[in-house]
Amino acid sequence: MFAHIARRLLAAVPMLIGISLVSFLLLHALPGDPAAALLGQRATEENKRQFREQAGLNLPLHEQYLRWVSGVMRGDFGDSHASNRPVLKELAERVPATIELAVGAMLFATLIGVSLGILAALKPRSIWDFVCLAFALIGVSMPIFWLGFLVQKLFAGTMKILPFGQRLNYAGWEGFEPQTGFFVIDAIFYYKNLDLTLDVLSHLFLPSLVLATVPMALIARITRSTMLEALKQDYIRTARAKGAKPASVVLKHALRNAFIPIITAITTQFGYLLGGAVLTETIFSWPGLGRYVIEAIEVLDARPLQAGVLLIASTFVLMNLLTDISYSFIDPRLRKREAS
Amino acid sequence: MKEFTIFFATGARDFWRFVLTHRPAQGGLAIIGLMMLAAVFANVLAPYGAMEAFRDQLHSPASSDHWLGTDSQGRDLYSRLIFGARYTLSIALAATLLSLVAGSVVGALAGYFGRWVDLVLMRLVDFMMSFPSFLLAVVTVAVLGKSLENLIWAVGIAGAPSFARQVRAEVLRLRSLEFVEAAHSLGYSHGRILARHIIPNCLTPIIVLGTLGMGGSILSVAGLAFLGLGGDVFVPEWGLMLKLGWDQSSKGAFQVGVSGACILVTVLGFNLFGDGLRDWLDPRSRSR
């Protein structure tokens, strides 16, 4: 198994190097002068000339790349010209926001998606089956920015039971200082305040539900089909004949064997979440990483864009790596095959 | 061209028989047909021009003159939605064709020649797939500049890798079949075998992938346009119209509602029809 993990890890290295190359080259690929992309479009010629010298923009590309990468390794992503702040500081605020949103979405998607899929597989051609299939189809066809607008209009506008956008009602909690950047964790463990926690959760609810739509649909569909397959197997009939409890047959015997495709669906959807987060964050004015990338593109701000792309793509690669590795934990047969 | 004619003649008849028994595919086909009609005959069907502004009727509600009311510039919303079908479908079609052609060429070359060609091309594909495709499209627009033409390139390029993978798998399967071996032993050139023996046999899966890809392309293009990466905001593309409505908050709510509904219904149509096509192609998938 360790050989398997080591091989996977090694295969990820060239990917990560490639991603860092692409992120680096973005500086030169953006429309216009790289010096302007670092200093801002209003920089004077004189400033830019001085800056090129100082920032090493006259050096050969490979030396520039090494300089940038060694900076990134030390946590130095450069400065944003739009905000005049180090990118690292901004990432420390943005990344937790996106992780919180993605984890919330994944929870919704997995819980609802897997349950709906199991219900549908247990009673094929029932109303649940129809709901599951219809939902799976509409979910993948949904423009989530539109759905986001509609639910916000309904729950925050008309019914007024949930708040509009943002991560927190900042006006109501003036003394709030983020500690970890994960507002849910801050509210529970640092402030230990129930009202604050509820406020944070109520802000998180709609965005994560909307972001969950597409993964939820796909997870429901895959769970349904793999469970249908698993429930037809002989060992299920044996378990039932032995008199095992119906719930245990479904959850232990069938679900466990249907796990690999479901896990794959869940983790590959994580990559979708990182992409889809751009749209959801825009609709809900959620100050996350996806929004950060778009804002950087709007003002041609190279350093934040490089950092954002680098982070999102490497997370995606690492998630896929974890999926691969997790297989050998879930399915002992794969472990043996690797060993032999 | 004979192979292609035979393919379409036999395939079409068989497929039509299948559609008559497959409800979802019928629904999808009906939606796609309607949208195509709207796109092609927009000039005839729309009561007003897409850019025709009635300055005295900004944000007017639905009436007999303006069936869905007017937008912030006093333009007839219903007419813009109809012209929107033309823009949205053609942009998505162009993007899908781009991914289809680029992906098929790469996939076919990799699958057919194998060895180092396969290795190099597939590493490239793997690498492109290490970016979430929507992010890849966003970054591509950032580099090329904001405009509708660049949206086509961005969505097309971002979609190509998954086509390449699936076409490669299909070519790998075909390559080992007897008729290809026979063609080899007759001394035909690689180009001829690829063009006349392999590609025609890949056409059906490619068409299915393309239909399913259309839905994704429409969503991506609309999403990018909504993010403000579409350039010209006056073009009646549905994603841009949605964004225009969204920018005006509550006054634009109705515009957001109807343009989003058009996107949803059209994508749904392509997905329904694509699922049907896939069932037809692979009856085993029908239970799934």
XYZ file of C-alpha atoms in Angstrom:
628
model
C 0.000 0.000 0.000
C 2.858 2.366 0.798
C 4.315 1.786 -2.630
C 0.945 2.787 -4.071
C 0.798 5.956 -1.992
C 4.404 6.833 -2.812
C 3.786 6.357 -6.525
C 0.721 8.613 -6.392
C 2.607 11.273 -4.483
C 5.417 11.219 -7.024
C 2.949 11.547 -9.897
C 1.497 14.672 -8.302
C 4.858 16.462 -8.209
C 5.134 17.266 -11.943
C 1.496 18.411 -11.858
C 2.224 20.845 -9.067
C 5.336 22.123 -10.841
C 3.276 22.621 -13.992
C 0.615 24.499 -12.069
C 3.228 26.753 -10.524
C 4.653 27.424 -14.006
C 1.260 28.381 -15.390
C 0.528 30.599 -12.395
C 3.890 32.253 -12.799
C 3.425 32.831 -16.522
C 0.072 34.519 -15.883
C 2.024 37.639 -14.961
C 3.434 37.824 -18.469
C 0.336 36.512 -20.210
C -2.061 39.115 -18.847
C -2.912 41.813 -21.381
C -0.534 44.755 -21.159
C 2.722 45.425 -19.398
C 3.723 43.053 -16.522
C 5.062 46.019 -14.600
C 1.621 47.607 -14.802
C 0.020 44.350 -13.649
C 2.193 44.562 -10.539
C 2.088 48.304 -9.901
C -1.383 49.163 -11.130
C -2.478 50.577 -14.457
C -1.860 54.162 -13.360
C 1.857 53.712 -12.681
C 4.050 56.203 -14.531
C 6.702 55.162 -17.066
C 9.414 56.289 -14.673
C 8.015 54.171 -11.839
C 7.655 51.174 -14.071
C 11.222 51.424 -15.348
C 12.599 51.627 -11.849
C 10.357 48.817 -10.725
C 11.397 46.487 -13.551
C 14.991 46.795 -12.414
C 14.146 46.339 -8.786
C 11.686 43.438 -9.166
C 13.905 41.595 -11.606
C 11.521 41.824 -14.566
C 14.560 42.253 -16.838
C 16.017 38.913 -15.772
C 15.588 35.813 -17.954
C 12.260 34.067 -17.382
C 13.636 31.013 -15.583
C 15.400 33.191 -13.042
C 12.216 35.172 -12.491
C 10.350 31.911 -12.014
C 12.816 30.647 -9.424
C 12.623 33.946 -7.572
C 8.834 33.786 -7.525
C 8.672 30.138 -6.480
C 11.161 30.562 -3.675
C 9.077 33.509 -2.489
C 5.909 31.428 -2.592
C 7.620 28.634 -0.652
C 8.368 31.126 2.094
C 4.799 32.389 2.018
C 5.663 35.555 0.108
C 3.093 35.910 -2.654
C 3.966 39.547 -3.331
C 1.678 42.554 -2.853
C -1.648 43.420 -4.376
C -1.487 46.796 -6.100
C -5.228 47.280 -5.725
C -5.208 47.089 -1.930
C -1.504 47.721 -1.279
C -1.448 44.766 1.070
C 0.579 41.552 1.064
C -1.358 38.833 -0.784
C -0.640 36.387 2.037
C -2.627 38.536 4.478
C -5.565 38.711 2.114
C -5.446 34.967 1.482
C -5.603 34.415 5.242
C -9.023 36.110 5.149
C -10.256 34.699 1.850
C -9.253 31.043 2.066
C -11.133 30.229 5.305
C -14.269 31.847 3.824
C -14.140 29.564 0.794
C -13.280 26.455 2.828
C -16.201 27.136 5.141
C -18.501 27.525 2.155
C -17.167 24.420 0.385
C -17.369 22.256 3.495
C -20.922 23.427 4.139
C -21.839 22.656 0.535
C -20.177 19.251 0.677
C -22.106 18.385 3.841
C -25.412 19.280 2.203
C -24.493 17.551 -1.040
C -23.342 14.339 0.636
C -26.125 14.052 3.209
C -28.999 14.870 0.886
C -27.463 13.318 -2.224
C -26.558 9.968 -0.665
C -29.866 9.662 1.243
C -31.909 10.481 -1.843
C -29.879 8.011 -3.896
C -30.376 5.216 -1.361
C -34.125 5.887 -1.084
C -34.452 5.772 -4.855
C -32.447 2.548 -5.143
C -34.472 0.826 -2.433
C -37.745 1.512 -4.204
C -37.112 1.656 -7.941
C -39.944 3.261 -9.917
C -41.436 4.727 -6.751
C -42.097 8.413 -6.190
C -38.686 8.676 -4.469
C -37.011 7.243 -7.502
C -38.755 9.770 -9.705
C -37.843 12.638 -7.366
C -34.224 11.487 -7.327
C -33.975 11.249 -11.117
C -35.787 14.528 -11.731
C -33.636 16.232 -9.135
C -30.440 14.791 -10.603
C -31.390 16.076 -14.026
C -32.545 19.533 -12.988
C -29.600 19.917 -10.616
C -26.974 19.501 -13.323
C -28.902 21.782 -15.668
C -29.215 24.569 -13.115
C -27.485 27.925 -13.618
C -26.530 28.257 -9.950
C -26.132 32.023 -10.091
C -29.795 32.203 -11.052
C -30.831 29.784 -8.320
C -28.790 31.837 -5.854
C -30.635 34.976 -6.880
C -34.035 33.285 -6.562
C -33.496 31.751 -3.119
C -32.013 34.968 -1.832
C -35.011 36.883 -3.136
C -37.373 34.376 -1.540
C -35.808 33.670 1.850
C -34.060 36.978 2.498
C -36.270 39.348 0.506
C -39.865 38.157 0.674
C -39.912 35.912 3.739
C -37.149 37.747 5.621
C -36.111 34.631 7.549
C -32.506 34.530 6.355
C -29.978 37.335 5.903
C -28.730 38.865 2.609
C -25.163 37.982 1.638
C -21.949 38.516 3.636
C -20.567 36.146 6.273
C -21.921 37.898 9.335
C -24.190 40.736 10.393
C -21.192 43.001 11.002
C -23.345 45.871 12.268
C -24.825 43.685 15.017
C -21.463 42.333 16.208
C -19.205 45.361 16.261
C -16.476 43.890 18.422
C -16.099 40.786 16.249
C -12.470 40.081 15.397
C -11.854 36.945 13.348
C -9.338 34.678 15.072
C -8.887 31.695 12.771
C -10.853 33.204 9.883
C -13.296 30.309 10.080
C -16.251 32.227 11.486
C -18.093 29.116 12.669
C -15.063 27.965 14.659
C -14.411 31.475 15.978
C -17.991 31.855 17.139
C -18.167 28.487 18.872
C -14.724 28.099 20.400
C -13.399 31.623 20.802
C -16.462 33.774 21.488
C -18.522 30.861 22.852
C -21.632 32.815 21.916
C -24.752 30.975 20.761
C -26.400 33.970 19.076
C -23.231 34.762 17.166
C -22.936 31.134 16.064
C -26.520 31.124 14.841
C -25.955 34.378 12.986
C -22.862 32.960 11.261
C -24.657 29.725 10.393
C -27.681 31.559 9.026
C -25.357 33.495 6.691
C -23.657 30.276 5.630
C -26.884 28.347 4.986
C -28.107 29.668 1.626
C -24.722 30.037 -0.110
C -23.660 26.502 0.777
C -27.031 25.074 -0.210
C -26.851 26.799 -3.608
C -23.245 25.752 -4.159
C -24.281 22.187 -3.249
C -26.875 21.902 -6.042
C -24.747 20.418 -8.796
C -22.647 18.034 -6.643
C -25.811 16.948 -4.821
C -27.481 16.014 -8.091
C -24.483 14.034 -9.306
C -23.965 12.295 -5.974
C -27.652 11.304 -5.851
C -27.458 9.896 -9.355
C -24.298 7.873 -8.737
C -25.470 6.614 -5.352
C -28.717 5.467 -6.908
C -27.073 3.544 -9.726
C -24.297 1.928 -7.671
C -26.737 1.001 -4.893
C -29.108 -0.536 -7.426
C -26.208 -2.633 -8.663
C -25.037 -3.569 -5.169
C -28.516 -4.538 -3.961
C -28.771 -7.090 -6.771
C -25.722 -9.035 -5.584
C -25.864 -12.507 -4.097
C -24.332 -11.490 -0.804
C -27.278 -9.165 -0.210
C -29.697 -12.044 -0.700
C -27.573 -14.150 1.641
C -27.548 -11.444 4.282
C -31.302 -11.037 4.013
C -31.780 -14.826 4.194
C -29.643 -14.952 7.318
C -32.130 -12.558 8.842
C -29.869 -9.519 9.072
C -31.738 -6.325 9.920
C -32.881 -4.489 6.762
C -31.083 -1.329 7.826
C -27.851 -3.199 8.354
C -28.170 -4.925 4.984
C -28.515 -1.565 3.263
C -25.963 0.403 5.211
C -23.328 -2.212 5.979
C -23.507 -4.708 3.161
C -24.671 -2.681 0.203
C -23.482 0.862 0.884
C -20.002 -0.213 1.901
C -19.598 -2.004 -1.418
C -21.011 0.908 -3.358
C -18.634 3.281 -1.652
C -15.847 3.728 -4.195
C -17.874 5.364 -6.970
C -19.675 7.479 -4.388
C -16.424 8.658 -2.798
C -15.032 9.410 -6.237
C -18.117 11.450 -7.042
C -17.853 13.330 -3.765
C -14.189 14.228 -4.068
C -14.173 15.021 -7.778
C -17.084 17.321 -7.090
C -14.821 19.209 -4.756
C -13.004 20.560 -7.773
C -16.315 21.660 -9.176
C -17.055 23.406 -5.874
C -13.870 25.419 -6.158
C -14.885 26.542 -9.640
C -18.558 27.014 -8.807
C -17.614 28.992 -5.722
C -16.711 31.890 -8.030
C -20.363 32.262 -9.042
C -21.888 31.564 -5.623
C -19.516 33.974 -3.916
C -20.461 36.676 -6.405
C -24.208 36.271 -5.823
C -23.920 36.213 -2.027
C -21.124 38.825 -1.726
C -19.089 36.144 0.007
C -15.495 37.361 0.397
C -13.812 34.105 -0.666
C -11.035 32.928 -2.927
C -13.129 32.668 -6.100
C -14.285 36.254 -5.767
C -10.666 37.228 -5.100
C -9.596 35.817 -8.469
C -12.379 37.664 -10.306
C -11.620 40.943 -8.534
C -7.953 40.523 -9.473
C -8.887 39.990 -13.127
C -11.111 43.071 -13.126
C -8.239 45.376 -12.152
C -5.453 43.274 -13.732
C -3.785 42.645 -10.400
C -1.179 39.972 -11.118
C -0.030 38.788 -7.695
C -3.487 37.957 -6.243
C -4.443 36.237 -9.498
C -1.297 34.099 -9.478
C -1.806 33.135 -5.853
C -5.491 32.353 -6.324
C -4.949 30.160 -9.384
C -2.014 28.391 -7.738
C -4.015 27.660 -4.593
C -7.205 26.488 -6.270
C -5.455 24.246 -8.792
C -3.092 22.691 -6.233
C -5.978 22.014 -3.864
C -7.756 20.304 -6.722
C -4.733 18.094 -7.475
C -4.301 17.248 -3.805
C -7.982 16.342 -3.460
C -7.691 13.941 -6.389
C -4.560 12.492 -4.813
C -6.386 11.926 -1.527
C -9.228 10.198 -3.396
C -6.788 7.825 -5.014
C -5.108 7.033 -1.745
C -8.398 6.603 0.095
C -9.400 3.776 -2.252
C -6.850 1.443 -0.761
C -8.237 2.148 2.700
C -11.826 1.542 1.678
C -11.319 -1.502 -0.486
C -8.942 -4.134 0.933
C -8.923 -5.912 -2.450
C -7.088 -2.976 -3.995
C -4.530 -3.123 -1.230
C -3.770 -6.754 -2.005
C -3.613 -6.180 -5.737
C -1.093 -3.417 -5.167
C 0.999 -5.599 -2.922
C 1.225 -8.523 -5.284
C -17.795 10.086 -47.892
C -19.725 6.836 -48.302
C -19.008 5.728 -44.742
C -20.526 8.917 -43.408
C -23.669 8.616 -45.537
C -24.240 5.041 -44.428
C -23.639 6.017 -40.848
C -26.196 8.772 -40.926
C -28.793 6.886 -42.940
C -28.853 3.727 -40.821
C -28.121 5.525 -37.565
C -30.846 8.114 -38.071
C -33.590 5.578 -38.819
C -32.628 3.417 -35.868
C -32.369 6.417 -33.613
C -35.751 7.767 -34.663
C -37.376 4.464 -33.762
C -35.707 4.708 -30.376
C -36.899 8.276 -29.784
C -40.500 7.203 -30.359
C -40.233 4.993 -27.260
C -38.157 7.262 -25.068
C -40.163 9.995 -23.339
C -37.292 12.081 -21.905
C -35.566 12.183 -25.287
C -38.808 13.385 -26.864
C -39.036 16.176 -24.311
C -35.429 17.161 -24.882
C -35.842 17.131 -28.635
C -38.957 19.301 -28.383
C -37.165 21.891 -26.256
C -34.106 21.950 -28.498
C -36.343 22.204 -31.565
C -38.256 25.145 -30.137
C -35.096 26.994 -29.166
C -33.561 26.331 -32.586
C -36.680 27.700 -34.255
C -36.498 30.796 -32.078
C -32.814 31.187 -32.910
C -33.203 30.769 -36.669
C -36.411 32.767 -37.112
C -35.716 35.398 -34.459
C -36.219 38.208 -37.014
C -39.705 36.953 -37.822
C -40.784 35.840 -34.353
C -39.623 38.813 -32.308
C -42.069 41.748 -32.390
C -39.240 44.290 -31.971
C -35.498 44.470 -32.559
C -33.067 43.362 -29.852
C -31.616 46.881 -29.582
C -34.829 48.832 -30.244
C -35.263 51.090 -27.201
C -38.502 52.755 -26.146
C -37.132 55.651 -24.129
C -40.499 56.528 -22.622
C -41.140 53.014 -21.308
C -38.297 52.048 -19.004
C -38.966 49.029 -16.766
C -42.565 48.826 -17.926
C -44.540 45.766 -16.757
C -45.970 43.136 -19.082
C -48.629 44.497 -21.448
C -50.165 43.681 -24.814
C -47.491 45.829 -26.504
C -44.610 44.279 -24.572
C -45.496 40.733 -23.568
C -42.799 40.494 -20.907
C -42.355 44.215 -20.307
C -39.232 46.241 -21.039
C -35.773 46.479 -19.500
C -33.833 49.406 -18.036
C -33.207 50.835 -21.523
C -36.839 50.389 -22.589
C -36.058 47.428 -24.828
C -38.684 44.730 -25.302
C -37.712 41.812 -23.069
C -39.576 39.150 -25.034
C -37.825 40.109 -28.275
C -34.464 40.159 -26.544
C -35.036 36.678 -25.152
C -35.813 35.381 -28.655
C -32.702 36.994 -30.109
C -30.958 35.678 -27.000
C -31.648 32.120 -28.182
C -29.700 32.932 -31.354
C -26.687 34.382 -29.539
C -26.644 31.910 -26.662
C -27.016 28.826 -28.834
C -24.508 29.902 -31.450
C -21.881 30.866 -28.873
C -22.356 27.574 -27.025
C -22.362 25.641 -30.295
C -19.127 27.260 -31.419
C -17.499 26.519 -28.056
C -18.701 22.910 -28.079
C -17.501 22.358 -31.649
C -14.135 23.785 -30.687
C -13.752 21.365 -27.747
C -15.100 18.545 -29.857
C -12.701 19.044 -32.753
C -9.656 19.799 -30.607
C -10.453 16.984 -28.178
C -11.169 14.446 -30.932
C -7.971 15.219 -32.842
C -5.847 14.915 -29.709
C -7.705 11.828 -28.471
C -7.617 10.066 -31.858
C -3.900 10.729 -32.387
C -3.056 9.575 -28.863
C -5.196 6.466 -29.075
C -4.146 5.500 -32.589
C -0.395 6.030 -32.438
C 0.032 5.071 -28.773
C 3.540 5.025 -27.289
C 5.232 8.405 -26.930
C 2.523 10.295 -28.824
C -0.031 8.959 -26.365
C 2.232 9.663 -23.418
C 2.931 13.278 -24.371
C -0.633 14.149 -25.403
C -2.268 12.490 -22.424
C 0.102 14.140 -19.942
C -0.987 17.441 -21.480
C -4.647 16.442 -21.101
C -4.083 15.320 -17.490
C -2.381 18.583 -16.815
C -5.249 20.652 -18.201
C -7.626 18.564 -16.132
C -5.716 19.461 -12.988
C -7.483 22.824 -13.203
C -11.193 22.949 -12.371
C -12.601 23.588 -15.853
C -14.539 26.716 -14.906
C -11.394 28.234 -13.402
C -9.484 27.309 -16.542
C -12.092 29.169 -18.592
C -11.948 32.204 -16.270
C -8.160 32.361 -16.522
C -8.248 31.959 -20.303
C -10.616 34.923 -20.636
C -8.386 36.924 -18.304
C -5.422 36.291 -20.591
C -7.225 36.772 -23.901
C -9.298 39.756 -22.765
C -12.998 40.141 -22.056
C -15.181 39.586 -25.104
C -17.781 37.154 -26.372
C -15.402 35.682 -28.969
C -12.871 35.003 -26.250
C -15.584 33.308 -24.175
C -15.913 30.811 -27.029
C -12.183 30.116 -26.966
C -12.114 29.869 -23.191
C -15.058 27.488 -22.855
C -13.909 25.495 -25.884
C -10.379 25.023 -24.596
C -11.517 24.220 -21.065
C -13.895 21.567 -22.369
C -11.483 19.864 -24.764
C -9.562 17.574 -22.340
C -12.560 15.480 -21.316
C -13.493 14.930 -24.978
C -9.916 13.897 -25.704
C -10.012 11.263 -22.965
C -13.244 9.696 -24.141
C -12.357 9.724 -27.838
C -9.001 8.145 -26.998
C -10.718 5.335 -25.131
C -13.004 4.714 -28.098
C -10.097 4.735 -30.577
C -8.120 2.343 -28.381
C -11.059 -0.057 -28.527
C -11.442 0.248 -32.311
C -7.732 -0.022 -33.039
C -7.575 -3.635 -31.930
C -10.589 -4.735 -34.014
C -10.219 -6.921 -37.087
C -11.353 -4.431 -39.692
C -8.589 -2.046 -38.691
C -6.085 -4.875 -38.805
C -7.391 -5.743 -42.266
C -6.920 -2.160 -43.396
C -3.349 -2.267 -42.093
C -2.596 -5.472 -43.968
C -3.937 -3.914 -47.167
C -1.188 -1.363 -46.734
C -3.403 1.681 -46.229
C -1.749 4.771 -44.803
C -2.324 5.882 -41.205
C -4.162 8.952 -42.435
C -6.556 6.891 -44.513
C -7.219 4.381 -41.733
C -7.878 7.168 -39.255
C -10.095 9.179 -41.571
C -12.065 6.382 -43.233
C -12.106 3.552 -40.721
C -11.605 4.863 -37.216
C -13.224 8.330 -37.162
C -16.508 7.272 -38.854
C -16.888 4.586 -36.204
C -16.302 7.102 -33.438
C -18.920 9.501 -34.747
C -21.835 8.228 -32.680
C -20.121 8.564 -29.296
C -18.718 11.917 -30.413
C -22.213 13.185 -31.248
C -23.529 12.020 -27.874
C -20.668 13.727 -26.068
C -21.284 16.869 -28.081
C -24.983 16.978 -27.196
C -24.256 16.518 -23.509
C -21.454 19.066 -23.849
C -23.836 21.702 -25.240
C -25.632 21.959 -21.892
C -22.345 22.441 -20.078
C -21.171 25.021 -22.610
C -24.355 27.078 -22.263
C -23.939 27.091 -18.476
C -20.245 28.012 -18.648
C -20.766 30.789 -21.176
C -23.672 32.220 -19.180
C -21.659 31.948 -15.956
C -18.656 33.747 -17.413
C -20.902 36.415 -18.924
C -22.599 36.821 -15.546
C -19.195 37.402 -13.939
C -18.696 40.326 -16.321
C -16.161 38.562 -18.534
C -18.354 38.776 -21.653
C -17.319 42.242 -22.773
C -20.130 44.020 -24.645
C -23.056 44.136 -22.194
C -25.650 45.061 -24.819
C -25.591 41.782 -26.698
C -28.784 39.871 -25.817
C -26.984 36.742 -24.629
C -28.979 35.202 -21.752
C -26.108 35.257 -19.238
C -25.422 38.923 -20.007
C -29.141 39.751 -19.762
C -29.229 38.021 -16.400
C -26.292 40.105 -15.262
C -27.897 43.344 -16.496
C -31.033 42.540 -14.511
C -29.007 41.569 -11.448
C -27.098 44.866 -11.542
C -30.423 46.730 -11.161
C -31.399 44.738 -8.055
C -35.164 44.651 -7.484
C -36.135 46.487 -10.693
C -34.321 43.886 -12.748
C -35.639 40.874 -10.817
C -38.108 39.868 -13.499
C -35.423 40.054 -16.177
C -33.153 37.837 -14.063
C -36.043 35.417 -13.593
C -36.933 34.968 -17.250
C -33.419 34.906 -18.681
C -32.338 32.354 -16.068
C -35.410 30.255 -16.829
C -34.479 30.243 -20.528
C -30.979 29.014 -19.647
C -32.326 26.291 -17.342
C -34.911 25.013 -19.832
C -32.488 24.930 -22.752
C -29.755 23.156 -20.788
C -32.365 20.731 -19.501
C -33.391 20.046 -23.103
C -29.842 19.200 -24.172
C -29.279 17.004 -21.110
C -32.550 15.107 -21.604
C -31.798 14.540 -25.263
C -28.170 13.659 -24.573
C -29.180 11.108 -21.933
C -31.572 9.619 -24.471
C -28.824 9.413 -27.087
C -26.570 7.686 -24.595
C -29.232 5.145 -23.705
C -29.709 4.439 -27.385
C -25.995 3.984 -27.889
C -25.441 1.861 -24.816
C -28.607 0.043 -23.713
C -26.815 -1.182 -20.602
C -26.720 2.389 -19.311
C -30.506 2.606 -19.454
C -31.029 1.337 -15.932
C -28.551 3.872 -14.619
